[in-house]
Coordinates of C-alpha atoms in Angstrom, one line a residue:
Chain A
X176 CA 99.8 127.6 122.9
X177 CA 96.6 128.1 124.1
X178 CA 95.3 131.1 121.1
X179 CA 96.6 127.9 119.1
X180 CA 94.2 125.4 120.0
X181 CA 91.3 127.8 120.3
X182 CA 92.4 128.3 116.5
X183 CA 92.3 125.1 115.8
X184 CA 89.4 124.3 117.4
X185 CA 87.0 126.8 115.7
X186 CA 88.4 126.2 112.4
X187 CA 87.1 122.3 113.3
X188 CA 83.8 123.9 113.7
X189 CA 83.9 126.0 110.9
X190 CA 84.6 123.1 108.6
X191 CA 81.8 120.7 110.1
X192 CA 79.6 123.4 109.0
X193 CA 80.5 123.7 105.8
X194 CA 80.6 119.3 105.1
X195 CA 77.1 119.7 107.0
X196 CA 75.8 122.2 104.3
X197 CA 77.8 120.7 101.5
X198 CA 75.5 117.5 102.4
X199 CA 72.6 119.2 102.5
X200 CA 72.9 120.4 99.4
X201 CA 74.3 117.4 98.1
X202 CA 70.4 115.8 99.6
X203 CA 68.7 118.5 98.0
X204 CA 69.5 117.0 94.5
X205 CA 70.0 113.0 96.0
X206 CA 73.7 113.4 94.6
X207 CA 76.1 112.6 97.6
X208 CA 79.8 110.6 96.9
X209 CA 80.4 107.4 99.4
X210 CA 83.2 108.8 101.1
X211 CA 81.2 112.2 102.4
X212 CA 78.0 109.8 103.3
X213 CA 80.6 107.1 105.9
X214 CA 82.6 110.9 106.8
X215 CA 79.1 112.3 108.1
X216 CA 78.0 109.3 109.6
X217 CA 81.2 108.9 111.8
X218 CA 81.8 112.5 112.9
X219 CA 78.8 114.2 111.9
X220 CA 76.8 115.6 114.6
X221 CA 72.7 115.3 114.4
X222 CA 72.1 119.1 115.7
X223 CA 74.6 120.7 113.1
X224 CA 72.4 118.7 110.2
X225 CA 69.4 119.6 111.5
X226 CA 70.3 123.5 111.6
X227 CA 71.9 123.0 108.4
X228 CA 69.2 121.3 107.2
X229 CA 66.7 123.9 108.1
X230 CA 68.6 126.8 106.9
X231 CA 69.4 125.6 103.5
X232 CA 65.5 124.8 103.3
X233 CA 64.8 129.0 104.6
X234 CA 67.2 129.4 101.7
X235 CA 65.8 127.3 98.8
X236 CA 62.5 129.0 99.8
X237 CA 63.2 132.4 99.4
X238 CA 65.4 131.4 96.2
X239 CA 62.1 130.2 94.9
X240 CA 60.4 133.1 96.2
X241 CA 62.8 135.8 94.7
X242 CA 63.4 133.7 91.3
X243 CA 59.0 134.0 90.9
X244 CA 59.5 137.6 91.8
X245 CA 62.2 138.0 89.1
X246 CA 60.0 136.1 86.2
X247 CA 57.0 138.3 87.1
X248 CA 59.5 141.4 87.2
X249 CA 60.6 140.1 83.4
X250 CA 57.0 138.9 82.1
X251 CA 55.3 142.5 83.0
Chain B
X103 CA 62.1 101.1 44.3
X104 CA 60.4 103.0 41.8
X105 CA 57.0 101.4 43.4
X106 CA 57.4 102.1 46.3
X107 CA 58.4 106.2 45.1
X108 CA 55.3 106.7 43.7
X109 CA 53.0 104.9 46.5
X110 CA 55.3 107.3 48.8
X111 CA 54.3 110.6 46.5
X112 CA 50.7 109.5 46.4
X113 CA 50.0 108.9 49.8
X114 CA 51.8 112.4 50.6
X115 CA 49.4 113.7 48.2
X116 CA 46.6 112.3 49.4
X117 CA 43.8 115.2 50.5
X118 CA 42.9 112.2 53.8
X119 CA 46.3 113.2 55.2
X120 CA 45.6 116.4 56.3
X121 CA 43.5 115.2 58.3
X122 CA 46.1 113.3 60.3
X123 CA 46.9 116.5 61.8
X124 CA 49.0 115.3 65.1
X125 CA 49.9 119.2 66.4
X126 CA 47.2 120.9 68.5
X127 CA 45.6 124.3 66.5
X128 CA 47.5 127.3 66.0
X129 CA 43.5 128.8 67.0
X130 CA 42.1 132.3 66.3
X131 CA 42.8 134.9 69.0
X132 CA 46.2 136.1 69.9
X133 CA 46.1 133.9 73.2
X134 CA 45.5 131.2 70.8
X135 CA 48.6 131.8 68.8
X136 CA 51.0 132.4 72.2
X137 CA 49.5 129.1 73.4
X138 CA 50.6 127.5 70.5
X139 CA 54.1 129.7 70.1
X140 CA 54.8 128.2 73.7
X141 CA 53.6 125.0 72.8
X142 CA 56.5 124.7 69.6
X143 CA 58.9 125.9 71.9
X144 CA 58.8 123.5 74.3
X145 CA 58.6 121.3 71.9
X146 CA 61.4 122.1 69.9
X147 CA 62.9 122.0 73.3
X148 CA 62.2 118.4 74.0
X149 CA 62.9 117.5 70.6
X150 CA 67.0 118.9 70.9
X151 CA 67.1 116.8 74.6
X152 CA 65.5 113.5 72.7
X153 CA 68.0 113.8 70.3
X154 CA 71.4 114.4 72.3
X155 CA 70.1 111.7 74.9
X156 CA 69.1 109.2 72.6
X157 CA 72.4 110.1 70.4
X158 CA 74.2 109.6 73.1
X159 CA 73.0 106.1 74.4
X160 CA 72.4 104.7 70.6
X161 CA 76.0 105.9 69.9
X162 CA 77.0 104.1 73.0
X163 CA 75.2 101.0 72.6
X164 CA 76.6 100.6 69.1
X165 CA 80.6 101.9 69.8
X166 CA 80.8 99.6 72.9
X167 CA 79.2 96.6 71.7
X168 CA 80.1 93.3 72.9
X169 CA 80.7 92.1 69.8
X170 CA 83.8 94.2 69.1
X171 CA 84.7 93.0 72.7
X172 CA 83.9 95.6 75.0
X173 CA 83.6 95.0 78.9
X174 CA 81.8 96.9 81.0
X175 CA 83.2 99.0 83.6
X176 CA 82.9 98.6 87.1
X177 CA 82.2 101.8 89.3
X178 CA 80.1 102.9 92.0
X179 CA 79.7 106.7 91.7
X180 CA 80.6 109.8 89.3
X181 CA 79.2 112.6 91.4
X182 CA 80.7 115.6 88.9
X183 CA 78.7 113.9 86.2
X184 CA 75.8 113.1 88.8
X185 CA 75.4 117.0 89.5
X186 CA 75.9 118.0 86.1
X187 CA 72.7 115.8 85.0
X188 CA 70.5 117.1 88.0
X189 CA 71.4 120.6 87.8
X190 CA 71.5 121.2 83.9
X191 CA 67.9 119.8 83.3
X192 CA 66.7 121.9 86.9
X193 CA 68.3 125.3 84.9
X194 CA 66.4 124.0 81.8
X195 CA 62.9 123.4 83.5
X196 CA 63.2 126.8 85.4
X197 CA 64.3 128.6 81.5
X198 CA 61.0 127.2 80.3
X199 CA 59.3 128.1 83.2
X200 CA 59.7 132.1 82.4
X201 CA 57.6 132.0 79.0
X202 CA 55.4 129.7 80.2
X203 CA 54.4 132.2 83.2
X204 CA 54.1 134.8 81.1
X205 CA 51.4 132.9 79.0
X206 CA 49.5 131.7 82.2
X207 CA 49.2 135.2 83.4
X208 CA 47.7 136.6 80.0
X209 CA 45.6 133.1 80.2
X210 CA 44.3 134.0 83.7
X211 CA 43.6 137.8 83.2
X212 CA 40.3 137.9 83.0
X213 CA 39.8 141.2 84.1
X214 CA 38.2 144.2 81.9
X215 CA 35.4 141.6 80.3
X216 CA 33.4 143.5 78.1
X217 CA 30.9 140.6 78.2
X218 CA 30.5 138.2 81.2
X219 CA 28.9 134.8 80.0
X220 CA 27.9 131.9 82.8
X221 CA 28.3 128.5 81.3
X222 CA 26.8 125.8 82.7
X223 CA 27.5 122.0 82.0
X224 CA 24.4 119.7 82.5
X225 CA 24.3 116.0 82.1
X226 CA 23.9 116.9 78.8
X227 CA 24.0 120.1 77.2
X228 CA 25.1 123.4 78.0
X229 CA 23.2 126.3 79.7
X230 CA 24.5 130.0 78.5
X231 CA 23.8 132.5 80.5
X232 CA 24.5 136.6 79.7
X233 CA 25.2 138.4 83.0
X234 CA 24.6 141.7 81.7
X235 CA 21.7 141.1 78.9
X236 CA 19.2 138.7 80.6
X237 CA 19.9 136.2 78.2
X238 CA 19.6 132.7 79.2
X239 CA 19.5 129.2 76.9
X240 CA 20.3 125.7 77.3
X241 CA 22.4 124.5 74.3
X242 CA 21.5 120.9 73.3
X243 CA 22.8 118.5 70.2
X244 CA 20.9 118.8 67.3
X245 CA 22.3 115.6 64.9
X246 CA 19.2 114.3 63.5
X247 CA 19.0 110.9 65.3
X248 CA 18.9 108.9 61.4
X249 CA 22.8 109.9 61.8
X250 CA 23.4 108.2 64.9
X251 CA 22.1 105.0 64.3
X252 CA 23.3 105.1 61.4
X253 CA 19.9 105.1 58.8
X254 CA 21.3 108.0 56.8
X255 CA 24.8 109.6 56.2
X256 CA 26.3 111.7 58.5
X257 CA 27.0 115.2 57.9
X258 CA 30.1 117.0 58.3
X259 CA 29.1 118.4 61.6
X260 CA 28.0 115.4 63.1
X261 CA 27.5 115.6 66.5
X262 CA 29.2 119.2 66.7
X263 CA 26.2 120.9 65.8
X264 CA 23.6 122.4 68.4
X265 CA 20.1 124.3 68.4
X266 CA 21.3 127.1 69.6
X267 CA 25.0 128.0 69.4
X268 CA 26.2 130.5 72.1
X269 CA 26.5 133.6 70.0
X270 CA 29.9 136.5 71.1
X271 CA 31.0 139.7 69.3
X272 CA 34.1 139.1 67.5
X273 CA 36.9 142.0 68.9
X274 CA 35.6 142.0 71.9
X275 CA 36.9 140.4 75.2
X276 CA 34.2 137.8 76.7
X277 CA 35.0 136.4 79.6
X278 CA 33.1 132.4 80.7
X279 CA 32.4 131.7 84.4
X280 CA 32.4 128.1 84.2
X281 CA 30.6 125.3 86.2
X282 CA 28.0 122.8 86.6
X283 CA 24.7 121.5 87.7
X284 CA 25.2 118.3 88.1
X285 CA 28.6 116.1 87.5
X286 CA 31.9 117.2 86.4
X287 CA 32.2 118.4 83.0
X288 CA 34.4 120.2 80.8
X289 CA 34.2 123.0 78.4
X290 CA 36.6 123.2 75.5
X291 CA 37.0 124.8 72.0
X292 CA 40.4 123.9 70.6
X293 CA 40.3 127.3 68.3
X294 CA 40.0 129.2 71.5
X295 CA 42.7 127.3 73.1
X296 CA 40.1 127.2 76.2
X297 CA 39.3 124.2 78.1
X298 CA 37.7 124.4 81.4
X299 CA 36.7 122.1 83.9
X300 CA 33.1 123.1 84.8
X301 CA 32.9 121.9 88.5
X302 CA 29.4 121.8 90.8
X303 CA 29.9 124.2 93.4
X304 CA 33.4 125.7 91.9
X305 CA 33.0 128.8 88.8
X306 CA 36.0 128.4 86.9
X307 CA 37.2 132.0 84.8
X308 CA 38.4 131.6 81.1
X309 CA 38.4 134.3 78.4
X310 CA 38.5 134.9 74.9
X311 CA 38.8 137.8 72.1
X312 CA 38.4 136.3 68.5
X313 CA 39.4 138.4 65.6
X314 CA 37.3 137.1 63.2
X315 CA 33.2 136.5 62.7
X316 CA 32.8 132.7 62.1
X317 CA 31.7 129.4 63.7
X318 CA 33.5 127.3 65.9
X319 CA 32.6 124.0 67.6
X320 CA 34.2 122.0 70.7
X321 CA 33.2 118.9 72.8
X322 CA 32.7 117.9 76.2
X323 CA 36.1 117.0 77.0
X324 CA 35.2 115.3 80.6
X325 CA 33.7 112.2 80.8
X326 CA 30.1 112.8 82.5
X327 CA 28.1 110.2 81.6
X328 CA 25.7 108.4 79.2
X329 CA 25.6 110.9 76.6
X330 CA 29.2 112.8 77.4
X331 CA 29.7 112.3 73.3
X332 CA 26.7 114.0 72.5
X333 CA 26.7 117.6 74.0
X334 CA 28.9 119.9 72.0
X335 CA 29.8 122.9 71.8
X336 CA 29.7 125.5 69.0
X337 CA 30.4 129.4 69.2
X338 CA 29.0 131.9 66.7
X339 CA 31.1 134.7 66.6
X340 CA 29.5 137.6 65.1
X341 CA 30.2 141.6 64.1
X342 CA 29.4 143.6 66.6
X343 CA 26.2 145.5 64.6
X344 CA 25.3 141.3 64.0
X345 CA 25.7 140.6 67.5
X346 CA 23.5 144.0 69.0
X347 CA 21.0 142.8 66.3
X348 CA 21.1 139.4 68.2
X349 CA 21.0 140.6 71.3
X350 CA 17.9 142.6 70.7
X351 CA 16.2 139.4 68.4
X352 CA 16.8 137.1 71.8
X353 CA 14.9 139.8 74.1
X354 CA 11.9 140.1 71.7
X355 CA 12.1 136.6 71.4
X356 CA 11.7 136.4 75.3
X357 CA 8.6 138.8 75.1
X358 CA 7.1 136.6 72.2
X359 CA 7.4 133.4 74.2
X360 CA 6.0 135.1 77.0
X361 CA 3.1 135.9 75.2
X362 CA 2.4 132.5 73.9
X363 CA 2.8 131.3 76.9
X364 CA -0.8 132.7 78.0
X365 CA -2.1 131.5 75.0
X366 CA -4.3 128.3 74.7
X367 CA -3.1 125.3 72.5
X368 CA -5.1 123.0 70.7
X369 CA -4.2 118.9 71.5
X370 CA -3.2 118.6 68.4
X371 CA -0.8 121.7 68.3
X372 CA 0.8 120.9 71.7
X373 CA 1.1 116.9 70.5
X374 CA 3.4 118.0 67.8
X375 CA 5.5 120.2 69.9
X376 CA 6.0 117.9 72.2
X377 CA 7.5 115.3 70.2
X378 CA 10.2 117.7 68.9
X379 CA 10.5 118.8 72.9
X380 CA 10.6 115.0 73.9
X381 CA 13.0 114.2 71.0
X382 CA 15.1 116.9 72.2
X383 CA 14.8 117.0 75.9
X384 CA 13.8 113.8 77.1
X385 CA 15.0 110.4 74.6
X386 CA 18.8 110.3 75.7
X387 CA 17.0 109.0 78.7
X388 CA 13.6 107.7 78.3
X389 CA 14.6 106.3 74.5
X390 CA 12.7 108.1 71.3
X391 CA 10.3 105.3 71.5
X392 CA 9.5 105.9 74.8
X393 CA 10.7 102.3 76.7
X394 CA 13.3 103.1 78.4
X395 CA 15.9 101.4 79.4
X396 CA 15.1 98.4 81.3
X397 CA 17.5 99.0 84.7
X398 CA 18.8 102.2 84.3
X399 CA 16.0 104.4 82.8
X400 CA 12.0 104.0 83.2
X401 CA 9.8 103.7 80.4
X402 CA 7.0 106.7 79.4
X403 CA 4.9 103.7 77.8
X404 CA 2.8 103.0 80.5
X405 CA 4.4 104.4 82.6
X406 CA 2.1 105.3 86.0
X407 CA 3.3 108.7 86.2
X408 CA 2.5 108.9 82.5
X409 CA -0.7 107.4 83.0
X410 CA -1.8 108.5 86.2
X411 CA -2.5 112.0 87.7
X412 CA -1.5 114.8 85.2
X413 CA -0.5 117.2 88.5
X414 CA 2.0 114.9 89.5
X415 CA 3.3 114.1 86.1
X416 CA 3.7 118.1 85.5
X417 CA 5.5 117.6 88.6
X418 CA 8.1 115.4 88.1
X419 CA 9.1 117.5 85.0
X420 CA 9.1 120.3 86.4
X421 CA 11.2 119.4 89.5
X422 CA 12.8 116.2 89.0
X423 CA 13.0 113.3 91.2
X424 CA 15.6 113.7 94.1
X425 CA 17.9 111.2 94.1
X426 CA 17.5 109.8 90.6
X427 CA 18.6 110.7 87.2
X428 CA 15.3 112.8 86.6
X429 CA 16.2 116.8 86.7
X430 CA 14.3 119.6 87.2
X431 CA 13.6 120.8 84.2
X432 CA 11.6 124.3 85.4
X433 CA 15.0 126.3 84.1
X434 CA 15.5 124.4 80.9
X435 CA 12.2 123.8 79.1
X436 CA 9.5 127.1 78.9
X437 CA 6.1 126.9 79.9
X438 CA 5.1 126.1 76.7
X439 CA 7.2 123.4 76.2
X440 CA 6.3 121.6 79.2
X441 CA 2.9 122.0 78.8
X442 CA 3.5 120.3 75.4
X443 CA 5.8 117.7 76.6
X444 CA 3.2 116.2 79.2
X445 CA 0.4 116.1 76.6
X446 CA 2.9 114.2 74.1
X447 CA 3.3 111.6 77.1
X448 CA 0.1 111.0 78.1
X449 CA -1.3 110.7 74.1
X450 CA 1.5 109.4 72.6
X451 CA 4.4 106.7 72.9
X452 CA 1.6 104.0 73.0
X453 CA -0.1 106.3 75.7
X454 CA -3.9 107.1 74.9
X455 CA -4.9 109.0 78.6
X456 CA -6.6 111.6 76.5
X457 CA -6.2 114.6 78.6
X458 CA -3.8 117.9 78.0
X459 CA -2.4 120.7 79.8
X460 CA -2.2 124.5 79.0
X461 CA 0.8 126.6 79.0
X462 CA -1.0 129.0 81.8
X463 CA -1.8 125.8 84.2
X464 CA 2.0 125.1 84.6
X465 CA 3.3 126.5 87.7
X466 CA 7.0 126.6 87.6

């Protein structure tokens, strides 16, 4: 009983993680559907955003960073 | 219908319509010709995207038309579609990034010069200076003034022609360090696919290896004043043996002016230099008949610098007046010609002081 709501409680966290990122992304090219905006506003939680919101950022920089890398890589 | 066939066939035939070239120059150098490769691409590029776009929403616009009784839909979002138009144009810009960096980099490489040439915009002409040779000139237009004001036809060249053309070796990579004296200008010949901004305080790197000997001519291309339309630029690209010949014509040239510089003039001899050196170096300002513009510019008729105290007239000449339009002109004009300038004020232009300067006497 108890291993069962442990389960079901990080599985809970794992999937605010993932809608948290999956917004983020979604704000990264200003395409987000009505129903995930009212979701995240009613349940979302500010910190998990702003960590998600800071990762995906480290993550679209080194993207950037890595895809410059590869062009040079190709144009030399 | 027949008419209009032939006016159609004529005007297509008509030698004035190359002339209407719309597409920028394929050039002369092999950066030239990638410039211009990228260039189609993109393009060609934008040209496909136009077409399915505008396809699309013509097609639209016509299929669902209201006359055939079509209602438009009411929905809020379609986020598949949504990221399917942000992320397929992102995939496109970052595809035509890779060709386009591979072109800036051979643009930017300015390393291994075999010539280093310092180019200097002033309000306006153009100052070339060789790093290695100890060559320096100032570049000014050289349109007879008839042409401008329109008192005779204008010549092919017309105000893309210069006294002295900055002269390169073809085959050979020369590299510009670009900048300015004074205001912001810009240096640009569209055969060389260069155009630099030439920035006071900032030198700017561009380079260029041309195949072949010839002449080619650019403009300011950055509004910087009065006469931005009236300093141009033309390069002389020469054989090698033609441009060592050059090369060694310019230093004796320097040793001959030297020379004549301790020599003593006659009134009459420095009078008539002068004119060409005021004509030159001084009407864009001062006006060729020497009254100025009323406002903006002083006159040289009567004017009390003119007319007064020759020391402070060589003066102003020679180092400008801080804080006006007036420059130095110790770098651009020799001793000679300033020498010759100041007598052409003071005895000409309505002037009639009657005294002259010597070549030796001016103390730069």
């Amino acid at each position: 009983m108890m291993i069962e709501i442990i389960d079901i409680k990080s599985s809970l966290r794992v999937k605010i993680w993932v809608q948290a990122i999956w917004s983020v992304m979604a704000s990264f090219i200003g395409v987000q559907s009505n129903t995930n905006r009212e979701r995240d506003f009613e349940h979302g939680r500010f910190s998990v955003f702003v960590v998600a919101g800071l990762l995906m950022t480290l993550i679209f920089l080194l993207s950037v960073y890595g895809l410059v890398q590869l062009v040079m890589m190709y144009v030399q | 219908m027949s008419k209009a066939f032939t006016l159609a066939l004529s005007l297509l035939s008509t030698p004035a319509l190359a002339d209407w070239q719309l597409n920028m120059n394929e050039g002369v150098t092999a950066l030239s010709r990638e410039i211009f490769d990228l260039h189609m691409l993109i393009f060609w590029i934008c040209v496909v995207i136009g077409v399915a776009v505008f396809g699309v929403m013509f097609y639209s616009i016509f299929k669902f038309r209201k006359s055939k009784g079509a209602v438009a839909e009411h929905w809020h979002e379609n986020t598949t579609v949504e990221v399917f138009w942000t992320v397929v144009p992102s995939i496109i810009l970052i595809a035509m990034a890779v060709p386009a960096t591979a072109t800036l980099m051979d643009m930017y490489d300015t390393s291994e010069a075999d010539v280093d040439i310092q180019i200097t915009g002033y309000q306006w002409k153009w100052r070339y200076q060789y790093l290695d040779e100890d060559i320096d000139f100032f570049s000014n237009l050289s349109t007879p003034r008839e042409e401008i004001v329109n008192e005779s036809t204008k010549n092919p060249n017309y105000l893309l022609e210069v006294d002295n053309a900055l002269v390169i070796p073809a085959n050979k990579k020369v590299r510009f360090l670009v900048t300015a004296n004074d205001v912001i200008h810009s240096w640009w010949v569209p055969h060389f696919a260069v155009k630099k901004d030439a920035i006071p305080g900032f030198i700017n790197e561009a380079w260029v290896k041309v195949e072949e000997p010839g002449v080619y001519r650019g403009q300011c291309t950055e509004l910087c004043g009065k006469d931005h339309g009236f300093m141009p630029v033309v390069v002389e690209v020469k054989s090698e043996a033609d441009y060592e010949q050059w090369v060694a014509d310019q230093k004796a040239m320097k040793l001959a002016m030297a020379d004549e510089a301790s020599k003593d003039l006659s009134m009459d001899e420095l009078i008539a230099k002068g004119e060409g050196v005021y004509q030159a170096a001084c009407s864009g300002c001062h006006q060729p008949n020497g009254q100025g513009i009323p406002g903006a510019f002083p006159a040289i008729t009567g004017s009390a610098i003119a007319t007064g105290a020759i020391d402070a007239h060589i003066d102003i000449i020679v180092n400008g007046k801080t804080g006006t339009a007036m420059q130095a002109f110790k770098e651009q004009l020799s001793a000679v010609d300033i020498a010759a300038v100041v007598t052409y004020q003071r005895n000409a232009l309505g002037n009639t002081v009657g005294d002259m300067v010597q070549p030796s006497a001016i103390q730069k």
